[in-house]
mmCIF file of C-alpha atoms and ligand atoms in Angstrom:
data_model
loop_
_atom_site.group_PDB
_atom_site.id
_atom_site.type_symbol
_atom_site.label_atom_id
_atom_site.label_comp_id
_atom_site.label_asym_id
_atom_site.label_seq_id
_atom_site.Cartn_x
_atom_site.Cartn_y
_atom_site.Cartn_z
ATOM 1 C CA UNK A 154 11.279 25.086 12.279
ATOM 2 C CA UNK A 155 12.851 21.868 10.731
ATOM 3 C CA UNK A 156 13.743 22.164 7.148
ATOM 4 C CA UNK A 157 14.709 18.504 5.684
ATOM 5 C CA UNK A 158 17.424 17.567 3.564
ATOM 6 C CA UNK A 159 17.660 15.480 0.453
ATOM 7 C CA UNK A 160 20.773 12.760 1.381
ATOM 8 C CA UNK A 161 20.336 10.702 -1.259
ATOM 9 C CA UNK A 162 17.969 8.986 -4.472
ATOM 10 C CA UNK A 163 16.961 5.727 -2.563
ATOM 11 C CA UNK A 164 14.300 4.864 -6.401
ATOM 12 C CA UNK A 165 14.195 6.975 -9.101
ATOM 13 C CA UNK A 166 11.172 7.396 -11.129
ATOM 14 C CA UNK A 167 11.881 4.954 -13.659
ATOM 15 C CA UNK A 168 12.970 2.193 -11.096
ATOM 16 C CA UNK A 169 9.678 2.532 -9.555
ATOM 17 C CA UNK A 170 8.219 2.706 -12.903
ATOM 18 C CA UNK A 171 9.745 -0.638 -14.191
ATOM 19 C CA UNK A 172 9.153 -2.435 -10.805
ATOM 20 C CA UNK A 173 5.373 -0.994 -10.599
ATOM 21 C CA UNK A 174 4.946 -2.314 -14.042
ATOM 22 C CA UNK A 175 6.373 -5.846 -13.503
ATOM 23 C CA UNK A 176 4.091 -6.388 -10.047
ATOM 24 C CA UNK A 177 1.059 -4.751 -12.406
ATOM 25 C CA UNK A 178 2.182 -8.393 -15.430
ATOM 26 C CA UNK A 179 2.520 -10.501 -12.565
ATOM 27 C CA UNK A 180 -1.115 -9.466 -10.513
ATOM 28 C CA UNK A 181 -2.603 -9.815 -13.832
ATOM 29 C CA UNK A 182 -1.278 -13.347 -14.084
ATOM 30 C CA UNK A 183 -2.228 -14.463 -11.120
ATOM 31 C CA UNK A 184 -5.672 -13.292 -11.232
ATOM 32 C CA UNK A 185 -6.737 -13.280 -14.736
ATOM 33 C CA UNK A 186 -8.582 -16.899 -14.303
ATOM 34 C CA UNK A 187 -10.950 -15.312 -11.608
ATOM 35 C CA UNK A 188 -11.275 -12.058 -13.324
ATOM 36 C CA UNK A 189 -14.977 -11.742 -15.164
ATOM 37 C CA UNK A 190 -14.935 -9.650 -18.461
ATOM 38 C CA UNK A 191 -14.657 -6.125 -19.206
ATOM 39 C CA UNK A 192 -18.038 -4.458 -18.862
ATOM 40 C CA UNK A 193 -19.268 -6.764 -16.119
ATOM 41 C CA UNK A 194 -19.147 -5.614 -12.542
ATOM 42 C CA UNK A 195 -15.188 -6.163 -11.351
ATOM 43 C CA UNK A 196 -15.359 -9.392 -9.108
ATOM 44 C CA UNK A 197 -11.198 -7.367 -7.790
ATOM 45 C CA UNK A 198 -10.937 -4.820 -5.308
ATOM 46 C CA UNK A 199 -8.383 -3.145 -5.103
ATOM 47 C CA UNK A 200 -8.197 -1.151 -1.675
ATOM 48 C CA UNK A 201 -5.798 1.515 -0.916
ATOM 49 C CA UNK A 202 -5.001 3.024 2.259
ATOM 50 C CA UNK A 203 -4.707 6.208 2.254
ATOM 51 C CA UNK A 204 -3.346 8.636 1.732
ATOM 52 C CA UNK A 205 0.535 7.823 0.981
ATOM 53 C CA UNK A 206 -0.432 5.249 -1.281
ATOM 54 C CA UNK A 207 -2.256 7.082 -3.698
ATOM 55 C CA UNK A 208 0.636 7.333 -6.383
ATOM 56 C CA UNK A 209 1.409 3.433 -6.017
ATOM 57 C CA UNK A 210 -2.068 2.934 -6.149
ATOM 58 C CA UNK A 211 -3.226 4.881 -9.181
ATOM 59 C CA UNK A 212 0.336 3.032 -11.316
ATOM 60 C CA UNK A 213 -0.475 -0.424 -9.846
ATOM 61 C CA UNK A 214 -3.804 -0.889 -11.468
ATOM 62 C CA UNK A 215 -3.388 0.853 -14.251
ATOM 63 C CA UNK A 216 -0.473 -2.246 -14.755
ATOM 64 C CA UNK A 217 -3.036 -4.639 -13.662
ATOM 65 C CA UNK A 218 -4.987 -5.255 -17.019
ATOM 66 C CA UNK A 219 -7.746 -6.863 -15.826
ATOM 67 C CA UNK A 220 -11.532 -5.329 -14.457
ATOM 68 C CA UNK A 221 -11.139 -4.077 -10.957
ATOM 69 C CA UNK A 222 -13.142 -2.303 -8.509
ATOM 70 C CA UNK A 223 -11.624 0.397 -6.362
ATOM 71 C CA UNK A 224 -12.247 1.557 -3.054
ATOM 72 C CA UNK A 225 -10.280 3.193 -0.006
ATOM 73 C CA UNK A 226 -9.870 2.893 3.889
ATOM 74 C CA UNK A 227 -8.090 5.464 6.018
ATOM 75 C CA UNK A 228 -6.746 5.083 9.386
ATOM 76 C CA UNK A 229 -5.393 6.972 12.259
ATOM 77 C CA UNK A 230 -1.640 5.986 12.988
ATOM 78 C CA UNK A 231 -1.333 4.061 15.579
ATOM 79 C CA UNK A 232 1.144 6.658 16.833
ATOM 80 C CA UNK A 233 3.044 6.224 20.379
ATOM 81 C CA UNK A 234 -0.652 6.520 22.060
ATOM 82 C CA UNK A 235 -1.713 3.204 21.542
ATOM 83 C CA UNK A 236 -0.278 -0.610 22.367
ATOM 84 C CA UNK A 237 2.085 -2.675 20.174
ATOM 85 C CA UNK A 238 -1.046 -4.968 19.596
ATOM 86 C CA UNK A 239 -1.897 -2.294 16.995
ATOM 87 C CA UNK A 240 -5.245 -0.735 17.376
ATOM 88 C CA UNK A 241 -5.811 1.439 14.573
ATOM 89 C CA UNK A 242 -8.795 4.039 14.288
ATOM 90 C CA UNK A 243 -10.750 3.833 10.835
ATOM 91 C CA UNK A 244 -11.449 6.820 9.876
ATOM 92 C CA UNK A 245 -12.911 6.529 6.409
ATOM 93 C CA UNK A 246 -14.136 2.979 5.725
ATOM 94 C CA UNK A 247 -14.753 0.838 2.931
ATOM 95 C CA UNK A 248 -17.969 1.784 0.766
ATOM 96 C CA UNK A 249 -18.549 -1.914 0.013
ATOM 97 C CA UNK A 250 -19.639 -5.303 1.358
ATOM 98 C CA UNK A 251 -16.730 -7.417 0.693
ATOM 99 C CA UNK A 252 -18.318 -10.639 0.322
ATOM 100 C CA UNK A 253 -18.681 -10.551 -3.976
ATOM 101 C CA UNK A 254 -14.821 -9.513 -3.912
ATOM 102 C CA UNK A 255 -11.342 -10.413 -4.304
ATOM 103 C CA UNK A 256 -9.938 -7.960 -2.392
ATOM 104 C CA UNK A 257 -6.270 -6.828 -3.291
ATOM 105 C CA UNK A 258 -5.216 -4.440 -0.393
ATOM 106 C CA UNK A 259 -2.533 -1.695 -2.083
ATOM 107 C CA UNK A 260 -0.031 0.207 0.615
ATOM 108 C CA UNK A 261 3.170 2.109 0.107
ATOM 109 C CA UNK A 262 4.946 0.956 3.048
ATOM 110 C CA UNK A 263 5.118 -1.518 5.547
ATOM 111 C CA UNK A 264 7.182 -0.445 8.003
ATOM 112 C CA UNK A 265 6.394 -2.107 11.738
ATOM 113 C CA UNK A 266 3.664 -3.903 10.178
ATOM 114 C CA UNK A 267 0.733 -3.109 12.992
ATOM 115 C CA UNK A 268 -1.329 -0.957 10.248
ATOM 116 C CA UNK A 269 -1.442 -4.057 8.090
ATOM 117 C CA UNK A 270 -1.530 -6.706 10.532
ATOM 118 C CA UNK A 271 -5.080 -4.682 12.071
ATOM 119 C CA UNK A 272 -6.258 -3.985 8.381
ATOM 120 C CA UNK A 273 -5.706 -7.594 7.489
ATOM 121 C CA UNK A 274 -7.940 -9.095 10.179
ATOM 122 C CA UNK A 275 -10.067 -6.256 9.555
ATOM 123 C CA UNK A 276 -10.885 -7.086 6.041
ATOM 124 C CA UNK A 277 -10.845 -10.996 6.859
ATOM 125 C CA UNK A 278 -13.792 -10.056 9.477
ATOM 126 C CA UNK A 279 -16.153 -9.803 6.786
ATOM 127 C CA UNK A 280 -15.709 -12.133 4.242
ATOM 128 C CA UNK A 281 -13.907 -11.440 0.870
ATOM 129 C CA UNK A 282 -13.687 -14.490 -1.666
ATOM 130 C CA UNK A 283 -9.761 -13.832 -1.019
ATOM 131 C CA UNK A 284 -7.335 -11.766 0.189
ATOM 132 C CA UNK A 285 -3.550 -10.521 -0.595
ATOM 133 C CA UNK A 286 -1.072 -7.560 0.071
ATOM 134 C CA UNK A 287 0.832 -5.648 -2.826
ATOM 135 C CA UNK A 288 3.232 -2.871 -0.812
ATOM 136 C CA UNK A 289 5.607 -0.825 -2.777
ATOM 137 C CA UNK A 290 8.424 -1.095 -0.112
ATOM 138 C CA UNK A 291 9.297 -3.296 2.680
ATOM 139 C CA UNK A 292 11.290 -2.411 5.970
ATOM 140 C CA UNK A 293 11.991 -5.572 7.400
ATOM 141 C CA UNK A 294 14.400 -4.510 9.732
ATOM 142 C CA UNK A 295 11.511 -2.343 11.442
ATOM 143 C CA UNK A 296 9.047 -5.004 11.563
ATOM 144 C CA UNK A 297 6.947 -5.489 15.103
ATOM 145 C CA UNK A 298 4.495 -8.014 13.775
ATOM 146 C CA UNK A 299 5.435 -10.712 11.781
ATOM 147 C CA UNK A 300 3.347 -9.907 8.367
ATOM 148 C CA UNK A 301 4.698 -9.283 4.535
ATOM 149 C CA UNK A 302 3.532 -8.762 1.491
ATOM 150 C CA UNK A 303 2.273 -11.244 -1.099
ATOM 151 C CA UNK A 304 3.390 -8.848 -4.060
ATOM 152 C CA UNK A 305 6.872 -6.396 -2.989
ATOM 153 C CA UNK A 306 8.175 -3.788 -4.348
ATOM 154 C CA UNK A 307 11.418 -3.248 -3.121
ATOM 155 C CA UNK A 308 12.946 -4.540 0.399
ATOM 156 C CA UNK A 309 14.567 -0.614 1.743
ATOM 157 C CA UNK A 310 16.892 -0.134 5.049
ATOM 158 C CA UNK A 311 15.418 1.573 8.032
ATOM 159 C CA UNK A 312 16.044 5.179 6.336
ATOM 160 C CA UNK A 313 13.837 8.517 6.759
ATOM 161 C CA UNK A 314 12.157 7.810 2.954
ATOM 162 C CA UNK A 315 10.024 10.586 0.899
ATOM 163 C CA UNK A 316 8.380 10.979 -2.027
ATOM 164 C CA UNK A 317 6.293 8.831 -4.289
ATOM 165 C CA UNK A 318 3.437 8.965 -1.558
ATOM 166 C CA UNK A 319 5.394 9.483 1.435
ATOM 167 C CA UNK A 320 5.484 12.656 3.252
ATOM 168 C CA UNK A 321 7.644 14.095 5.944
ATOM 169 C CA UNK A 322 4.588 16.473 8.192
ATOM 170 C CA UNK A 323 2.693 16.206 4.805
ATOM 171 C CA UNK A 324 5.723 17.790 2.767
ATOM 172 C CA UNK A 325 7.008 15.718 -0.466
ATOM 173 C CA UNK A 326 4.437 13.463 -1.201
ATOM 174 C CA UNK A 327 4.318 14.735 -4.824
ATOM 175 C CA UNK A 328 7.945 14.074 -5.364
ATOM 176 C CA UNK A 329 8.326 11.540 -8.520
ATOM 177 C CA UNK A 330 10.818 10.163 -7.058
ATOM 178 C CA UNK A 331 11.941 8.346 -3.648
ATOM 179 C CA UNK A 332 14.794 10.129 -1.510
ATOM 180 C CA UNK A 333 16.518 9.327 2.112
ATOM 181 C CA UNK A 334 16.036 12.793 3.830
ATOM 182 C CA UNK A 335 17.361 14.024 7.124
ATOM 183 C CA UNK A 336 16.296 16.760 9.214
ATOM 184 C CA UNK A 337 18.577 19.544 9.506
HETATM 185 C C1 PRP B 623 2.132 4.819 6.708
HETATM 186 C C2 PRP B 623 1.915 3.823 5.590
HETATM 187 C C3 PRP B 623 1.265 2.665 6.273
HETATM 188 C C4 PRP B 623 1.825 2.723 7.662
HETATM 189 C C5 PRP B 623 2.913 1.714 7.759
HETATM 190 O O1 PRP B 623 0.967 5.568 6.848
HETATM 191 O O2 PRP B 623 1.118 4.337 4.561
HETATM 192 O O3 PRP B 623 -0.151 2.791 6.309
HETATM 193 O O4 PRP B 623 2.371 4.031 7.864
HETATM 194 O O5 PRP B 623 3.475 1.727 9.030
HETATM 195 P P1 PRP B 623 3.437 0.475 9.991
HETATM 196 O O6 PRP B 623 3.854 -0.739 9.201
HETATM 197 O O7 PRP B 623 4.468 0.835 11.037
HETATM 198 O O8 PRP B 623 2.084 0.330 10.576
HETATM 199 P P2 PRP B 623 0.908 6.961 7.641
HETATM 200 O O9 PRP B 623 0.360 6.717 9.005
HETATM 201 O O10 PRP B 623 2.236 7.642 7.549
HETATM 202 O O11 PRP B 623 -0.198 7.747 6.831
HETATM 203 P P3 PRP B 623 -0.179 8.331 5.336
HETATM 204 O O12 PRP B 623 -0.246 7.140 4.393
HETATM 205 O O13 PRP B 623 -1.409 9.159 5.254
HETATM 206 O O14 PRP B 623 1.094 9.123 5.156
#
Protein backbone atom coordinates (compact mmCIF):
# COMPACT_ATOMS: atom_id res chain seq x y z
CA UNK A 1 0.00 0.00 0.00
CA UNK A 2 1.40 3.55 -0.80
CA UNK A 3 2.23 5.58 2.19
CA UNK A 4 3.00 9.41 1.06
CA UNK A 5 5.63 11.58 2.10
CA UNK A 6 5.71 15.16 3.25
CA UNK A 7 8.71 16.86 0.80
CA UNK A 8 8.13 20.09 1.60
CA UNK A 9 5.63 23.31 3.09
CA UNK A 10 4.51 24.63 -0.42
CA UNK A 11 1.74 27.56 2.09
CA UNK A 12 1.68 27.57 5.52
CA UNK A 13 -1.36 28.36 7.41
CA UNK A 14 -0.82 31.87 7.88
CA UNK A 15 0.20 32.50 4.14
CA UNK A 16 -3.04 31.12 3.18
CA UNK A 17 -4.56 32.99 5.94
CA UNK A 18 -3.21 36.48 4.86
CA UNK A 19 -3.82 35.76 1.09
CA UNK A 20 -7.52 34.33 1.87
CA UNK A 21 -8.08 37.47 3.76
CA UNK A 22 -6.80 39.98 1.13
CA UNK A 23 -9.04 38.15 -1.89
CA UNK A 24 -12.04 38.18 1.02
CA UNK A 25 -11.14 42.97 1.12
CA UNK A 26 -10.84 42.86 -2.44
CA UNK A 27 -14.38 40.60 -3.36
CA UNK A 28 -15.95 42.86 -0.96
CA UNK A 29 -14.79 45.85 -2.96
CA UNK A 30 -15.73 44.84 -5.97
CA UNK A 31 -19.12 43.83 -5.11
CA UNK A 32 -20.25 45.94 -2.34
CA UNK A 33 -22.25 48.42 -4.90
CA UNK A 34 -24.49 45.40 -6.00
CA UNK A 35 -24.70 43.89 -2.64
CA UNK A 36 -28.42 44.61 -0.95
CA UNK A 37 -28.35 45.01 2.93
CA UNK A 38 -27.93 42.73 5.70
CA UNK A 39 -31.23 41.05 6.50
CA UNK A 40 -32.50 41.10 2.94
CA UNK A 41 -32.26 37.98 0.84
CA UNK A 42 -28.31 37.87 -0.49
CA UNK A 43 -28.58 39.00 -4.24
CA UNK A 44 -24.31 36.79 -4.08
CA UNK A 45 -23.88 33.27 -4.45
CA UNK A 46 -21.25 31.95 -3.60
CA UNK A 47 -20.91 28.28 -5.06
CA UNK A 48 -18.38 25.83 -4.03
CA UNK A 49 -17.45 22.72 -5.60
CA UNK A 50 -17.01 20.24 -3.63
CA UNK A 51 -15.56 18.73 -1.73
CA UNK A 52 -11.73 20.01 -1.69
CA UNK A 53 -12.86 23.39 -1.50
CA UNK A 54 -14.64 23.36 1.55
CA UNK A 55 -11.80 24.96 3.78
CA UNK A 56 -11.19 27.83 1.07
CA UNK A 57 -14.69 28.14 0.90
CA UNK A 58 -15.82 28.44 4.51
CA UNK A 59 -12.39 31.38 4.99
CA UNK A 60 -13.32 33.14 1.71
CA UNK A 61 -16.70 34.35 2.73
CA UNK A 62 -16.26 34.72 5.99
CA UNK A 63 -13.50 37.60 4.43
CA UNK A 64 -16.15 38.68 2.12
CA UNK A 65 -18.19 41.15 4.40
CA UNK A 66 -20.99 41.54 2.50
CA UNK A 67 -24.68 39.31 2.42
CA UNK A 68 -24.16 36.18 0.45
CA UNK A 69 -26.03 33.18 -0.35
CA UNK A 70 -24.35 29.80 -0.38
CA UNK A 71 -24.86 26.82 -2.25
CA UNK A 72 -22.76 23.74 -3.65
CA UNK A 73 -22.29 21.58 -6.90
CA UNK A 74 -20.35 18.33 -7.00
CA UNK A 75 -18.96 16.61 -9.90
CA UNK A 76 -17.47 13.41 -11.00
CA UNK A 77 -13.75 13.91 -12.23
CA UNK A 78 -13.48 13.83 -15.46
CA UNK A 79 -10.86 11.14 -14.87
CA UNK A 80 -8.92 9.37 -17.94
CA UNK A 81 -12.56 7.92 -19.03
CA UNK A 82 -13.78 10.79 -20.67
CA UNK A 83 -12.50 13.34 -23.69
CA UNK A 84 -10.28 16.43 -23.28
CA UNK A 85 -13.52 18.43 -24.21
CA UNK A 86 -14.30 17.91 -20.50
CA UNK A 87 -17.57 16.29 -19.79
CA UNK A 88 -18.09 16.30 -16.24
CA UNK A 89 -20.96 14.29 -14.37
CA UNK A 90 -22.99 16.50 -11.76
CA UNK A 91 -23.57 14.72 -9.15
CA UNK A 92 -25.11 17.03 -6.59
CA UNK A 93 -26.51 20.17 -8.24
CA UNK A 94 -27.28 23.55 -7.36
CA UNK A 95 -30.49 24.00 -5.04
CA UNK A 96 -31.25 27.34 -6.73
CA UNK A 97 -32.46 29.11 -9.87
CA UNK A 98 -29.67 31.32 -10.70
CA UNK A 99 -31.41 33.99 -12.38
CA UNK A 100 -31.85 36.57 -8.95
CA UNK A 101 -27.95 35.90 -8.40
CA UNK A 102 -24.52 37.01 -8.70
CA UNK A 103 -22.97 33.97 -8.70
CA UNK A 104 -19.27 33.82 -7.33
CA UNK A 105 -18.05 30.20 -8.14
CA UNK A 106 -15.28 29.23 -5.15
CA UNK A 107 -12.65 26.18 -6.12
CA UNK A 108 -9.37 25.16 -4.58
CA UNK A 109 -7.59 24.33 -7.63
CA UNK A 110 -7.48 24.72 -11.12
CA UNK A 111 -5.33 22.46 -12.41
CA UNK A 112 -6.11 21.41 -16.36
CA UNK A 113 -8.95 23.66 -16.22
CA UNK A 114 -11.79 21.15 -17.90
CA UNK A 115 -13.81 21.07 -14.38
CA UNK A 116 -14.10 24.83 -14.61
CA UNK A 117 -14.26 25.39 -18.17
CA UNK A 118 -17.68 22.68 -18.08
CA UNK A 119 -18.90 24.36 -14.73
CA UNK A 120 -18.53 27.77 -16.28
CA UNK A 121 -20.78 27.17 -19.29
CA UNK A 122 -22.79 25.23 -17.01
CA UNK A 123 -23.71 28.02 -14.76
CA UNK A 124 -23.83 30.58 -17.83
CA UNK A 125 -26.68 28.08 -19.26
CA UNK A 126 -29.08 29.44 -16.96
CA UNK A 127 -28.79 32.86 -16.42
CA UNK A 128 -27.03 34.49 -13.36
CA UNK A 129 -26.99 38.46 -13.26
CA UNK A 130 -23.03 37.73 -13.41
CA UNK A 131 -20.49 35.48 -13.11
CA UNK A 132 -16.67 35.17 -11.77
CA UNK A 133 -14.05 32.56 -10.49
CA UNK A 134 -12.12 32.94 -7.06
CA UNK A 135 -9.55 29.63 -6.95
CA UNK A 136 -7.13 29.36 -4.17
CA UNK A 137 -4.27 28.06 -6.46
CA UNK A 138 -3.45 28.09 -10.03
CA UNK A 139 -1.35 25.46 -12.08
CA UNK A 140 -0.77 27.08 -15.17
CA UNK A 141 1.73 24.92 -16.38
CA UNK A 142 -1.02 22.02 -16.34
CA UNK A 143 -3.60 23.92 -18.05
CA UNK A 144 -5.65 22.00 -21.11
CA UNK A 145 -8.24 24.69 -21.60
CA UNK A 146 -7.46 28.08 -21.72
CA UNK A 147 -9.58 29.47 -18.51
CA UNK A 148 -8.27 31.42 -15.13
CA UNK A 149 -9.47 32.84 -12.41
CA UNK A 150 -10.89 36.33 -11.90
CA UNK A 151 -9.73 36.34 -8.10
CA UNK A 152 -6.12 33.92 -7.47
CA UNK A 153 -4.73 32.78 -4.80
CA UNK A 154 -1.44 31.75 -5.47
CA UNK A 155 0.10 30.65 -9.05
CA UNK A 156 1.92 26.82 -7.69
CA UNK A 157 4.33 24.51 -10.02
CA UNK A 158 2.99 21.25 -11.29
CA UNK A 159 3.75 19.51 -7.73
CA UNK A 160 1.70 16.52 -5.97
CA UNK A 161 -0.08 19.36 -3.40
CA UNK A 162 -2.13 18.35 -0.04
CA UNK A 163 -3.81 19.78 2.52
CA UNK A 164 -6.04 22.76 2.99
CA UNK A 165 -8.83 20.83 0.97
CA UNK A 166 -6.79 18.66 -1.08
CA UNK A 167 -6.53 15.06 -0.54
CA UNK A 168 -4.25 12.36 -1.79
CA UNK A 169 -7.15 8.96 -2.05
CA UNK A 170 -9.12 11.18 0.47
CA UNK A 171 -6.06 11.34 3.01
CA UNK A 172 -4.94 15.03 4.25
CA UNK A 173 -7.62 17.13 3.46
CA UNK A 174 -7.76 18.37 7.10
CA UNK A 175 -4.17 19.40 7.07
CA UNK A 176 -3.97 23.36 7.97
CA UNK A 177 -1.51 23.65 5.94
CA UNK A 178 -0.41 23.01 2.12
CA UNK A 179 2.57 20.43 1.51
CA UNK A 180 4.32 18.90 -1.85
CA UNK A 181 4.03 15.09 -1.04
CA UNK A 182 5.48 12.15 -2.88
CA UNK A 183 4.58 8.66 -2.82
CA UNK A 184 6.99 6.41 -1.35
C1 LIG B 1 -10.16 18.90 -8.07
C2 LIG B 1 -10.44 20.36 -7.81
C3 LIG B 1 -11.13 20.81 -9.05
C4 LIG B 1 -10.54 19.93 -10.11
C5 LIG B 1 -9.50 20.72 -10.83
O1 LIG B 1 -11.29 18.17 -7.70
O2 LIG B 1 -11.23 20.56 -6.67
O3 LIG B 1 -12.54 20.62 -8.99
O4 LIG B 1 -9.93 18.81 -9.47
O5 LIG B 1 -8.91 19.95 -11.83
P1 LIG B 1 -8.99 20.33 -13.35
O6 LIG B 1 -8.64 21.79 -13.49
O7 LIG B 1 -7.92 19.45 -13.97
O8 LIG B 1 -10.33 20.02 -13.89
P2 LIG B 1 -11.27 16.58 -7.46
O9 LIG B 1 -11.80 15.90 -8.68
O10 LIG B 1 -9.91 16.17 -6.98
O11 LIG B 1 -12.35 16.42 -6.32
P3 LIG B 1 -12.34 16.89 -4.79
O12 LIG B 1 -12.47 18.40 -4.79
O13 LIG B 1 -13.53 16.23 -4.20
O14 LIG B 1 -11.03 16.44 -4.17
Amino acid sequence: MALLEIESVLLTEEEIAARVRELGEQITQDYKHLAVEVGEAPNILAVGVLKGVVPFYADLCRSIKLPLAFDFISVSSYGQATSSSGTVRILKDLDVPLENYHVLMIEDIIDTGLTLAYLKEYILRRNPRSFKIAALLDKPDRREVPIAADYNGFVIPDAFVVGYGLDCKECCRNLPHIAVVREV
